[in-house]
Coordinates of N, CA, C and O in Angstrom, one line a residue:
M1 N 7.3 -0.2 4.8 CA 6.7 -0.8 6.0 C 5.2 -0.7 5.9 O 4.6 0.3 5.6
A2 N 4.5 -1.8 6.1 CA 3.0 -1.8 6.1 C 2.6 -1.7 7.5 O 3.2 -2.2 8.5
S3 N 1.5 -0.9 7.7 CA 1.0 -0.7 9.1 C -0.5 -0.5 9.0 O -1.0 0.1 8.1
R4 N -1.2 -0.9 10.1 CA -2.6 -0.6 10.2 C -2.8 0.9 10.6 O -1.9 1.4 11.3
S5 N -3.8 1.5 10.1 CA -4.0 2.9 10.4 C -5.5 3.1 10.4 O -6.3 2.4 9.7
R6 N -6.0 4.1 11.2 CA -7.3 4.6 11.2 C -7.5 5.5 10.0 O -6.7 6.4 9.7
W7 N -8.6 5.4 9.3 CA -8.9 6.3 8.2 C -9.6 7.5 8.8 O -10.8 7.6 9.0
S8 N -8.8 8.5 9.2 CA -9.3 9.7 9.8 C -8.1 10.7 9.8 O -7.0 10.3 9.7
W9 N -8.4 11.9 10.0 CA -7.4 12.9 10.0 C -7.7 13.9 11.2 O -8.5 14.8 11.0
P10 N -7.1 13.7 12.3 CA -7.4 14.6 13.4 C -6.7 15.9 13.2 O -5.6 15.9 12.8
G11 N -7.3 17.0 13.6 CA -6.7 18.3 13.6 C -6.1 18.5 14.9 O -5.6 17.6 15.6
N12 N -6.1 19.8 15.4 CA -5.6 20.1 16.7 C -6.7 19.9 17.6 O -7.6 20.7 17.8
W13 N -6.8 18.7 18.2 CA -7.9 18.3 19.0 C -7.5 17.4 20.1 O -6.4 16.9 20.2
S14 N -8.4 17.1 21.0 CA -8.2 16.1 22.0 C -9.4 15.1 22.0 O -10.4 15.4 21.5
L15 N -9.2 14.0 22.5 CA -10.2 13.0 22.6 C -11.0 13.1 23.8 O -10.5 13.4 24.9
D16 N -12.3 13.0 23.7 CA -13.2 13.2 24.8 C -14.1 11.9 24.9 O -15.0 11.8 24.1
P17 N -13.9 11.0 25.8 CA -14.8 9.8 25.9 C -16.2 10.2 26.3 O -16.4 11.0 27.2
Q18 N -17.1 9.7 25.5 CA -18.6 9.9 25.7 C -19.3 8.6 26.0 O -19.1 7.6 25.3
P19 N -20.1 8.5 27.1 CA -20.7 7.3 27.4 C -21.8 6.9 26.4 O -22.5 7.8 25.9
L20 N -21.9 5.6 26.2 CA -23.0 5.1 25.4 C -23.8 4.1 26.2 O -23.4 3.8 27.4
F21 N -24.9 3.5 25.7 CA -25.6 2.5 26.4 C -24.7 1.3 26.7 O -23.8 1.1 26.0
G22 N -25.0 0.6 27.7 CA -24.3 -0.6 28.1 C -22.9 -0.4 28.6 O -22.1 -1.3 28.7
G23 N -22.6 0.8 29.0 CA -21.3 1.1 29.6 C -20.2 1.3 28.6 O -19.0 1.5 29.0
A24 N -20.5 1.2 27.3 CA -19.4 1.4 26.3 C -19.2 2.9 26.1 O -19.9 3.8 26.6
F25 N -18.0 3.3 25.5 CA -17.7 4.6 25.2 C -17.3 4.8 23.8 O -16.9 3.9 23.1
F26 N -17.6 6.0 23.2 CA -17.0 6.3 21.9 C -16.2 7.6 22.1 O -16.3 8.3 23.1
L27 N -15.2 7.8 21.2 CA -14.4 9.0 21.4 C -14.8 10.0 20.4 O -14.9 9.8 19.2
S28 N -15.1 11.2 20.9 CA -15.6 12.3 20.1 C -14.4 13.3 20.0 O -13.6 13.4 20.8
C29 N -14.4 14.0 18.9 CA -13.4 15.0 18.6 C -13.9 16.3 19.1 O -15.0 16.7 18.8
L30 N -13.0 17.0 19.7 CA -13.3 18.4 20.1 C -12.6 19.3 19.2 O -11.8 20.1 19.5
G31 N -13.0 19.3 17.9 CA -12.3 20.1 16.9 C -12.5 19.5 15.5 O -13.2 18.5 15.3
Y32 N -11.7 19.9 14.6 CA -11.8 19.5 13.2 C -11.4 18.0 13.0 O -10.4 17.6 13.7
F33 N -12.1 17.3 12.2 CA -11.9 15.9 12.0 C -12.3 15.6 10.5 O -13.3 16.1 10.0
S34 N -11.5 14.9 9.8 CA -11.8 14.6 8.4 C -11.2 13.2 8.0 O -10.4 12.7 8.7
V35 N -11.7 12.7 6.9 CA -11.1 11.4 6.4 C -10.3 11.7 5.1 O -9.5 10.8 4.7
N36 N -10.5 12.8 4.5 CA -9.7 13.2 3.3 C -9.0 14.5 3.5 O -9.4 15.3 4.3
T37 N -8.0 14.7 2.7 CA -7.3 16.0 2.7 C -7.4 16.6 1.3 O -6.9 15.9 0.3
R38 N -7.9 17.8 1.1 CA -8.0 18.4 -0.2 C -6.6 18.8 -0.7 O -5.7 19.2 0.0
Y39 N -6.4 18.6 -2.0 CA -5.2 18.9 -2.7 C -4.6 20.2 -2.5 O -3.4 20.4 -2.3
Y40 N -5.4 21.3 -2.4 CA -5.0 22.6 -2.2 C -4.5 22.9 -0.8 O -3.9 24.0 -0.5
K41 N -4.8 22.0 0.2 CA -4.4 22.2 1.5 C -3.2 21.3 1.9 O -2.5 21.5 2.9
V42 N -2.9 20.3 1.1 CA -1.9 19.3 1.4 C -0.5 19.9 1.5 O 0.3 19.5 2.3
G43 N -0.2 20.9 0.6 CA 1.1 21.5 0.6 C 1.5 22.2 1.9 O 2.7 22.4 2.2
K44 N 0.5 22.6 2.7 CA 0.7 23.3 4.0 C 1.0 22.3 5.1 O 1.4 22.7 6.2
K45 N 0.8 21.0 4.9 CA 0.9 20.0 5.9 C 2.3 19.4 5.9 O 2.8 19.0 4.9
P46 N 3.0 19.4 7.1 CA 4.4 18.9 7.1 C 4.3 17.4 6.8 O 5.3 16.8 6.2
E47 N 3.2 16.7 7.0 CA 3.1 15.3 6.6 C 3.3 15.0 5.1 O 3.8 14.0 4.7
Y48 N 3.0 16.0 4.3 CA 3.1 15.9 2.9 C 4.6 15.8 2.5 O 4.9 15.1 1.6
R49 N 5.4 16.4 3.3 CA 6.9 16.3 3.0 C 7.5 15.1 3.6 O 8.5 14.5 3.1
H50 N 7.0 14.6 4.8 CA 7.7 13.6 5.5 C 6.9 12.3 5.8 O 7.5 11.4 6.3
R51 N 5.6 12.3 5.7 CA 4.8 11.2 6.1 C 3.7 10.8 5.0 O 2.5 10.9 5.3
R52 N 4.2 10.5 3.8 CA 3.2 10.0 2.8 C 3.0 8.5 2.9 O 3.9 7.8 3.3
C53 N 1.9 8.1 2.5 CA 1.6 6.7 2.5 C 0.7 6.3 1.3 O 0.2 7.1 0.6
I54 N 0.6 5.0 1.1 CA -0.3 4.4 0.1 C -1.5 3.8 0.9 O -1.2 3.0 1.8
V55 N -2.7 4.1 0.5 CA -3.9 3.5 1.1 C -4.4 2.5 0.0 O -5.0 2.9 -1.0
P56 N -4.2 1.2 0.3 CA -4.7 0.2 -0.7 C -6.2 0.0 -0.6 O -6.8 0.1 0.4
A57 N -6.8 -0.2 -1.8 CA -8.2 -0.5 -1.8 C -8.6 -1.4 -3.0 O -7.8 -1.4 -4.0
T58 N -9.7 -2.1 -2.9 CA -10.2 -2.8 -4.1 C -11.4 -2.1 -4.7 O -11.8 -2.5 -5.8
F59 N -12.0 -1.2 -4.0 CA -13.1 -0.4 -4.5 C -13.2 0.9 -3.6 O -12.6 1.0 -2.6
F60 N -14.0 1.8 -4.1 CA -14.4 3.0 -3.3 C -15.8 3.3 -3.7 O -16.4 2.9 -4.7
V61 N -16.5 4.1 -2.8 CA -17.9 4.5 -3.0 C -17.9 6.0 -3.1 O -17.3 6.7 -2.2
E62 N -18.6 6.5 -4.1 CA -18.8 8.0 -4.2 C -20.2 8.3 -4.4 O -21.0 7.5 -5.0
S63 N -20.6 9.5 -4.0 CA -22.0 10.0 -4.3 C -21.9 11.5 -4.2 O -20.9 12.0 -3.6
Q64 N -22.8 12.1 -4.8 CA -22.9 13.6 -4.7 C -24.0 14.0 -3.7 O -25.1 13.6 -3.8
D65 N -23.5 14.6 -2.6 CA -24.5 15.1 -1.6 C -25.2 13.9 -1.0 O -26.4 14.0 -0.6
G66 N -24.6 12.7 -0.9 CA -25.1 11.6 -0.3 C -26.2 10.9 -1.1 O -26.8 9.9 -0.7
K67 N -26.4 11.3 -2.4 CA -27.4 10.7 -3.2 C -26.8 9.9 -4.3 O -25.7 10.2 -4.8
N68 N -27.5 8.8 -4.7 CA -27.1 7.9 -5.7 C -25.7 7.4 -5.6 O -24.8 7.5 -6.5
P69 N -25.4 6.7 -4.5 CA -24.0 6.2 -4.3 C -23.7 5.1 -5.3 O -24.5 4.3 -5.6
H70 N -22.4 5.2 -5.7 CA -21.9 4.2 -6.7 C -20.7 3.5 -6.1 O -19.8 4.2 -5.6
L71 N -20.7 2.2 -6.2 CA -19.5 1.4 -5.9 C -18.6 1.4 -7.1 O -19.1 1.1 -8.2
L72 N -17.4 1.8 -7.0 CA -16.4 1.9 -8.1 C -15.3 1.0 -7.9 O -14.6 1.1 -6.8
E73 N -15.0 0.2 -8.9 CA -13.9 -0.8 -8.7 C -13.2 -1.0 -10.1 O -13.9 -0.8 -11.1
P74 N -11.9 -1.2 -10.1 CA -11.2 -1.4 -11.3 C -11.9 -2.5 -12.1 O -12.2 -3.6 -11.6
A75 N -12.1 -2.2 -13.4 CA -12.8 -3.2 -14.3 C -12.0 -4.5 -14.5 O -12.5 -5.6 -14.7
D76 N -10.6 -4.3 -14.4 CA -9.7 -5.5 -14.5 C -9.4 -6.2 -13.2 O -8.7 -7.2 -13.2
G77 N -10.1 -5.8 -12.1 CA -9.9 -6.5 -10.9 C -8.7 -6.2 -10.1 O -8.5 -6.7 -9.0
R78 N -7.8 -5.3 -10.5 CA -6.6 -5.0 -9.8 C -6.9 -4.1 -8.6 O -8.0 -3.6 -8.5
A79 N -5.9 -3.9 -7.8 CA -6.0 -3.1 -6.6 C -5.8 -1.6 -6.9 O -5.2 -1.3 -8.0
I80 N -6.2 -0.7 -6.1 CA -6.0 0.7 -6.2 C -5.0 1.1 -5.1 O -5.1 0.6 -4.0
A81 N -4.2 2.1 -5.5 CA -3.2 2.7 -4.5 C -3.5 4.1 -4.4 O -3.2 4.9 -5.3
F82 N -4.3 4.5 -3.4 CA -4.6 5.9 -3.2 C -3.4 6.6 -2.5 O -2.8 6.0 -1.6
G83 N -3.1 7.8 -2.9 CA -2.0 8.6 -2.2 C -2.6 9.2 -1.0 O -3.7 9.8 -1.0
G84 N -1.9 9.1 0.1 CA -2.3 9.7 1.4 C -1.2 10.2 2.2 O 0.0 10.1 1.8
I85 N -1.5 10.8 3.3 CA -0.6 11.2 4.3 C -1.0 10.6 5.7 O -2.2 10.2 5.8
Y86 N -0.1 10.6 6.6 CA -0.4 10.0 7.9 C 0.2 10.8 9.0 O 1.1 11.5 8.9
K87 N -0.4 10.6 10.2 CA 0.0 11.2 11.5 C 0.1 10.1 12.5 O -0.5 9.1 12.4
E88 N 1.0 10.3 13.4 CA 1.2 9.4 14.6 C 0.8 10.3 15.8 O 1.2 11.4 15.9
W89 N -0.1 9.7 16.7 CA -0.5 10.5 17.8 C -0.8 9.5 19.0 O -0.9 8.3 18.8
T90 N -0.9 10.0 20.2 CA -1.2 9.2 21.3 C -2.6 9.4 21.8 O -3.1 10.5 22.0
D91 N -3.3 8.3 21.9 CA -4.7 8.3 22.4 C -4.6 8.7 23.9 O -4.0 8.0 24.7
K92 N -5.3 9.8 24.2 CA -5.2 10.3 25.6 C -6.0 9.4 26.6 O -5.7 9.6 27.8
V93 N -6.8 8.5 26.1 CA -7.5 7.6 27.1 C -6.7 6.4 27.4 O -6.5 6.0 28.5
T94 N -6.1 5.8 26.3 CA -5.4 4.5 26.5 C -3.9 4.6 26.5 O -3.2 3.7 27.0
G95 N -3.4 5.8 26.0 CA -1.9 5.9 26.0 C -1.3 5.2 24.8 O -0.1 5.3 24.5
E96 N -2.1 4.6 24.0 CA -1.7 3.8 22.8 C -1.3 4.8 21.7 O -1.9 5.8 21.5
I97 N -0.2 4.4 21.0 CA 0.3 5.1 19.8 C -0.7 4.7 18.6 O -0.9 3.5 18.4
V98 N -1.3 5.7 18.0 CA -2.2 5.5 16.9 C -1.7 6.1 15.6 O -1.2 7.2 15.7
Y99 N -1.9 5.5 14.5 CA -1.7 6.1 13.2 C -3.0 6.4 12.5 O -3.9 5.6 12.5
S100 N -3.1 7.6 12.0 CA -4.3 8.0 11.2 C -3.8 8.4 9.8 O -2.8 9.1 9.7
A101 N -4.6 7.9 8.8 CA -4.2 8.2 7.5 C -5.4 9.0 6.8 O -6.5 8.8 7.2
S102 N -5.0 9.8 5.9 CA -6.0 10.6 5.1 C -5.7 10.5 3.6 O -4.5 10.6 3.2
I103 N -6.7 10.2 2.8 CA -6.5 10.1 1.4 C -6.6 11.5 0.8 O -7.5 12.3 1.2
I104 N -5.7 11.9 0.0 CA -5.7 13.2 -0.7 C -6.7 13.1 -1.8 O -6.8 12.2 -2.6
T105 N -7.5 14.2 -1.9 CA -8.6 14.3 -2.9 C -8.2 15.4 -3.9 O -7.7 16.5 -3.5
L106 N -8.5 15.2 -5.1 CA -8.2 16.1 -6.2 C -9.5 16.6 -6.8 O -10.5 16.1 -6.5
P107 N -9.4 17.6 -7.7 CA -10.6 18.1 -8.4 C -11.3 17.0 -9.1 O -10.7 16.1 -9.6
G108 N -12.6 17.2 -9.3 CA -13.4 16.2 -10.0 C -13.0 16.1 -11.5 O -12.3 17.0 -12.0
I109 N -13.3 15.0 -12.1 CA -13.0 14.7 -13.4 C -14.2 14.3 -14.3 O -15.2 13.8 -13.7
K110 N -14.1 14.5 -15.6 CA -15.2 14.2 -16.5 C -15.8 12.8 -16.3 O -17.1 12.7 -16.2
P111 N -15.1 11.7 -16.3 CA -15.7 10.4 -16.2 C -16.6 10.2 -15.0 O -17.5 9.4 -15.0
L112 N -16.3 11.0 -13.9 CA -17.1 10.8 -12.7 C -18.1 11.9 -12.4 O -18.7 12.0 -11.4
E113 N -18.3 12.8 -13.4 CA -19.1 14.0 -13.1 C -20.5 13.7 -12.8 O -21.1 14.5 -12.0
N114 N -21.1 12.6 -13.2 CA -22.5 12.3 -12.9 C -22.6 11.5 -11.5 O -23.7 11.2 -11.1
I115 N -21.4 11.2 -11.0 CA -21.4 10.4 -9.7 C -20.9 11.3 -8.6 O -21.5 11.4 -7.5
H116 N -19.8 12.0 -8.8 CA -19.2 12.9 -7.8 C -18.4 14.0 -8.5 O -17.3 13.7 -8.9
R117 N -19.0 15.1 -8.8 CA -18.4 16.1 -9.6 C -17.3 16.9 -8.9 O -16.5 17.6 -9.5
K118 N -17.3 16.9 -7.5 CA -16.4 17.8 -6.8 C -15.0 17.3 -6.6 O -14.1 18.1 -6.6
S119 N -14.8 16.0 -6.5 CA -13.5 15.6 -6.2 C -13.3 14.1 -6.6 O -14.3 13.4 -6.8
V120 N -12.1 13.7 -6.6 CA -11.7 12.3 -6.9 C -10.5 11.9 -6.0 O -9.7 12.8 -5.8
P121 N -10.4 10.7 -5.5 CA -9.2 10.4 -4.7 C -8.0 10.4 -5.5 O -8.0 10.1 -6.7
M122 N -6.9 10.8 -4.9 CA -5.6 10.7 -5.6 C -5.2 9.2 -5.9 O -5.1 8.5 -4.9
W123 N -5.1 8.9 -7.1 CA -4.8 7.5 -7.5 C -3.4 7.4 -8.1 O -3.1 8.0 -9.1
L124 N -2.5 6.8 -7.4 CA -1.1 6.8 -7.8 C -0.9 5.8 -8.9 O -1.3 4.6 -8.8
P125 N -0.1 6.1 -9.9 CA 0.3 5.2 -10.9 C 1.4 4.3 -10.3 O 2.2 4.8 -9.4
E126 N 1.5 3.1 -10.7 CA 2.5 2.1 -10.1 C 3.9 2.6 -10.1 O 4.7 2.5 -9.2
E127 N 4.3 3.3 -11.2 CA 5.7 3.8 -11.3 C 6.0 4.9 -10.4 O 7.2 5.3 -10.2
A128 N 5.0 5.5 -9.7 CA 5.2 6.5 -8.7 C 5.3 6.0 -7.2 O 5.7 6.8 -6.4
Y129 N 5.1 4.8 -7.0 CA 5.0 4.3 -5.6 C 6.3 4.5 -4.9 O 6.3 5.0 -3.7
E130 N 7.5 4.2 -5.5 CA 8.7 4.3 -4.8 C 9.0 5.8 -4.4 O 9.4 6.1 -3.3
K131 N 8.9 6.7 -5.4 CA 9.1 8.1 -5.1 C 8.1 8.6 -4.0 O 8.5 9.4 -3.2
W132 N 6.9 8.2 -4.1 CA 5.9 8.7 -3.2 C 6.2 8.3 -1.8 O 6.0 9.1 -0.8
L133 N 6.7 7.1 -1.6 CA 7.0 6.6 -0.3 C 8.4 7.0 0.2 O 8.7 6.8 1.4
S134 N 9.3 7.5 -0.6 CA 10.7 7.8 -0.3 C 10.8 8.9 0.7 O 10.3 10.1 0.5
P135 N 11.4 8.7 1.9 CA 11.6 9.8 2.9 C 12.6 10.8 2.4 O 12.7 11.9 2.9
E136 N 13.4 10.4 1.3 CA 14.4 11.4 0.8 C 13.7 12.5 -0.1 O 14.3 13.5 -0.3
V137 N 12.5 12.2 -0.5 CA 11.8 13.2 -1.3 C 11.0 14.1 -0.4 O 9.9 13.8 0.0
T138 N 11.7 15.3 -0.1 CA 11.0 16.2 0.8 C 10.7 17.5 0.0 O 9.9 18.3 0.5
N139 N 11.2 17.7 -1.2 CA 10.8 18.7 -2.1 C 9.6 18.3 -2.8 O 9.7 17.5 -3.8
T140 N 8.4 18.7 -2.4 CA 7.2 18.2 -2.9 C 6.9 18.6 -4.3 O 6.0 18.1 -5.0
Y141 N 7.7 19.6 -4.9 CA 7.5 20.0 -6.3 C 7.8 18.7 -7.2 O 7.2 18.7 -8.3
E142 N 8.6 17.8 -6.7 CA 8.8 16.6 -7.5 C 7.6 15.7 -7.6 O 7.5 14.8 -8.4
L143 N 6.6 16.0 -6.8 CA 5.4 15.2 -6.7 C 4.2 15.9 -7.3 O 3.1 15.3 -7.4
D144 N 4.4 17.2 -7.8 CA 3.2 18.0 -8.3 C 2.5 17.3 -9.4 O 1.2 17.4 -9.5
Y145 N 3.2 16.5 -10.2 CA 2.5 15.9 -11.4 C 1.4 14.9 -10.9 O 0.5 14.6 -11.6
L146 N 1.6 14.4 -9.7 CA 0.6 13.4 -9.1 C -0.7 14.1 -8.6 O -1.7 13.4 -8.4
L147 N -0.7 15.4 -8.5 CA -1.8 16.2 -8.1 C -2.8 16.5 -9.2 O -3.8 17.2 -9.1
E148 N -2.5 15.9 -10.4 CA -3.4 16.0 -11.5 C -4.4 14.8 -11.5 O -3.9 13.7 -11.5
P149 N -5.7 15.1 -11.4 CA -6.6 14.0 -11.3 C -6.7 13.1 -12.5 O -6.6 13.6 -13.6
A150 N -6.8 11.8 -12.3 CA -6.8 10.9 -13.4 C -7.4 9.5 -12.9 O -7.2 9.1 -11.8
L151 N -8.1 8.8 -13.8 CA -8.4 7.4 -13.6 C -7.2 6.6 -14.1 O -6.8 6.9 -15.2
R152 N -6.8 5.7 -13.4 CA -5.6 4.9 -13.8 C -6.0 3.6 -14.6 O -5.1 2.9 -15.1
C153 N -7.3 3.3 -14.6 CA -7.8 2.2 -15.4 C -9.3 2.4 -15.6 O -9.9 3.3 -14.9
D154 N -10.0 1.6 -16.4 CA -11.4 1.7 -16.5 C -12.0 1.2 -15.2 O -11.5 0.4 -14.5
L155 N -13.2 1.9 -14.8 CA -13.9 1.5 -13.6 C -15.2 0.9 -13.9 O -15.9 1.3 -14.8
K156 N -15.5 -0.1 -13.1 CA -16.9 -0.7 -13.1 C -17.7 0.1 -12.1 O -17.3 0.1 -10.9
A157 N -18.8 0.7 -12.5 CA -19.6 1.5 -11.6 C -20.9 0.8 -11.4 O -21.6 0.4 -12.3
T158 N -21.3 0.6 -10.1 CA -22.6 0.0 -9.8 C -23.3 0.9 -8.8 O -22.8 1.2 -7.7
L159 N -24.5 1.3 -9.2 CA -25.4 2.0 -8.3 C -25.8 1.1 -7.1 O -26.2 0.0 -7.3
V160 N -25.6 1.6 -5.9 CA -25.9 0.8 -4.7 C -27.0 1.5 -3.8 O -27.2 2.8 -4.0
D161 N -27.6 0.8 -3.0 CA -28.7 1.3 -2.2 C -28.2 2.3 -1.2 O -28.8 3.4 -1.0
K162 N -27.2 2.0 -0.5 CA -26.6 2.9 0.6 C -25.1 2.7 0.6 O -24.6 1.6 0.3
T163 N -24.4 3.8 1.0 CA -23.0 3.7 1.0 C -22.4 2.6 1.9 O -21.5 1.9 1.5
Y164 N -23.0 2.4 3.0 CA -22.5 1.4 4.0 C -22.9 0.0 3.6 O -22.2 -0.9 4.0
S165 N -24.0 -0.2 3.0 CA -24.5 -1.6 2.8 C -24.0 -2.1 1.4 O -23.7 -3.3 1.2
K166 N -23.8 -1.2 0.5 CA -23.3 -1.5 -0.9 C -24.1 -2.6 -1.6 O -23.6 -3.3 -2.5
K167 N -25.4 -2.7 -1.4 CA -26.3 -3.6 -2.1 C -26.6 -3.0 -3.5 O -27.1 -2.0 -3.6
P168 N -26.2 -3.8 -4.5 CA -26.4 -3.3 -5.9 C -27.9 -3.1 -6.2 O -28.7 -3.9 -5.8
I169 N -28.2 -2.0 -6.9 CA -29.6 -1.8 -7.3 C -29.7 -1.5 -8.8 O -30.7 -1.1 -9.3
S170 N -28.6 -1.7 -9.5 CA -28.6 -1.6 -10.9 C -27.5 -2.5 -11.5 O -26.6 -3.0 -10.7
N171 N -27.5 -2.7 -12.8 CA -26.4 -3.4 -13.4 C -25.2 -2.5 -13.5 O -25.3 -1.3 -13.7
P172 N -24.0 -3.1 -13.4 CA -22.8 -2.3 -13.5 C -22.6 -1.8 -14.9 O -23.1 -2.4 -15.9
Y173 N -21.8 -0.7 -15.0 CA -21.5 -0.1 -16.3 C -20.0 0.3 -16.2 O -19.5 0.5 -15.1
I174 N -19.4 0.5 -17.3 CA -18.0 0.9 -17.4 C -17.8 2.4 -17.6 O -18.4 3.0 -18.4
L175 N -16.9 3.0 -16.8 CA -16.4 4.3 -16.9 C -15.0 4.2 -17.5 O -14.1 3.6 -16.9
S176 N -14.8 4.8 -18.7 CA -13.5 4.7 -19.4 C -12.5 5.6 -18.8 O -12.8 6.8 -18.6
S177 N -11.3 5.1 -18.6 CA -10.2 6.0 -18.2 C -9.7 6.8 -19.4 O -8.9 7.7 -19.2
A178 N -10.1 6.5 -20.6 CA -9.6 7.2 -21.8 C -10.4 8.5 -22.0 O -10.1 9.3 -22.8
S179 N -11.5 8.7 -21.2 CA -12.3 9.9 -21.4 C -11.6 11.2 -21.0 O -10.9 11.2 -20.1

């Protein structure tokens, strides 16, 4: 089943509407909030046993400490399937059912050490999709091999001016998955 989801991971928190200019509101979190889930914490989350998802992407942006962001995309143009977990919760302001997804991050790897040495998103191999999404797989030991960081194909890396604008400021270069 495909579904839209917010890329965020609420902890034990509640939503607190905060006024902005022009009468608009934003929702602030009164507690822990994240967009990624570290590999060493994922085993403690019940969602890892029961609510795994695939977060599709055509690229991602990484930087170390917010410096020198790089746009990373498969050199062959294919899509990426990041491994994630999801939660269902009720927005306390609107009463709407909301889905939030979090990408699992793994330890850094050699090909990306000059871009982001601390971590890499969990990148699922195509042959793992069915098992990853299966509600029958509740023994997560069957999934441990996916917690090994790896590039699933060569990446085209382009230095960009800012993470959000993604304006290239250098020529792209290839990061080999064979490294």
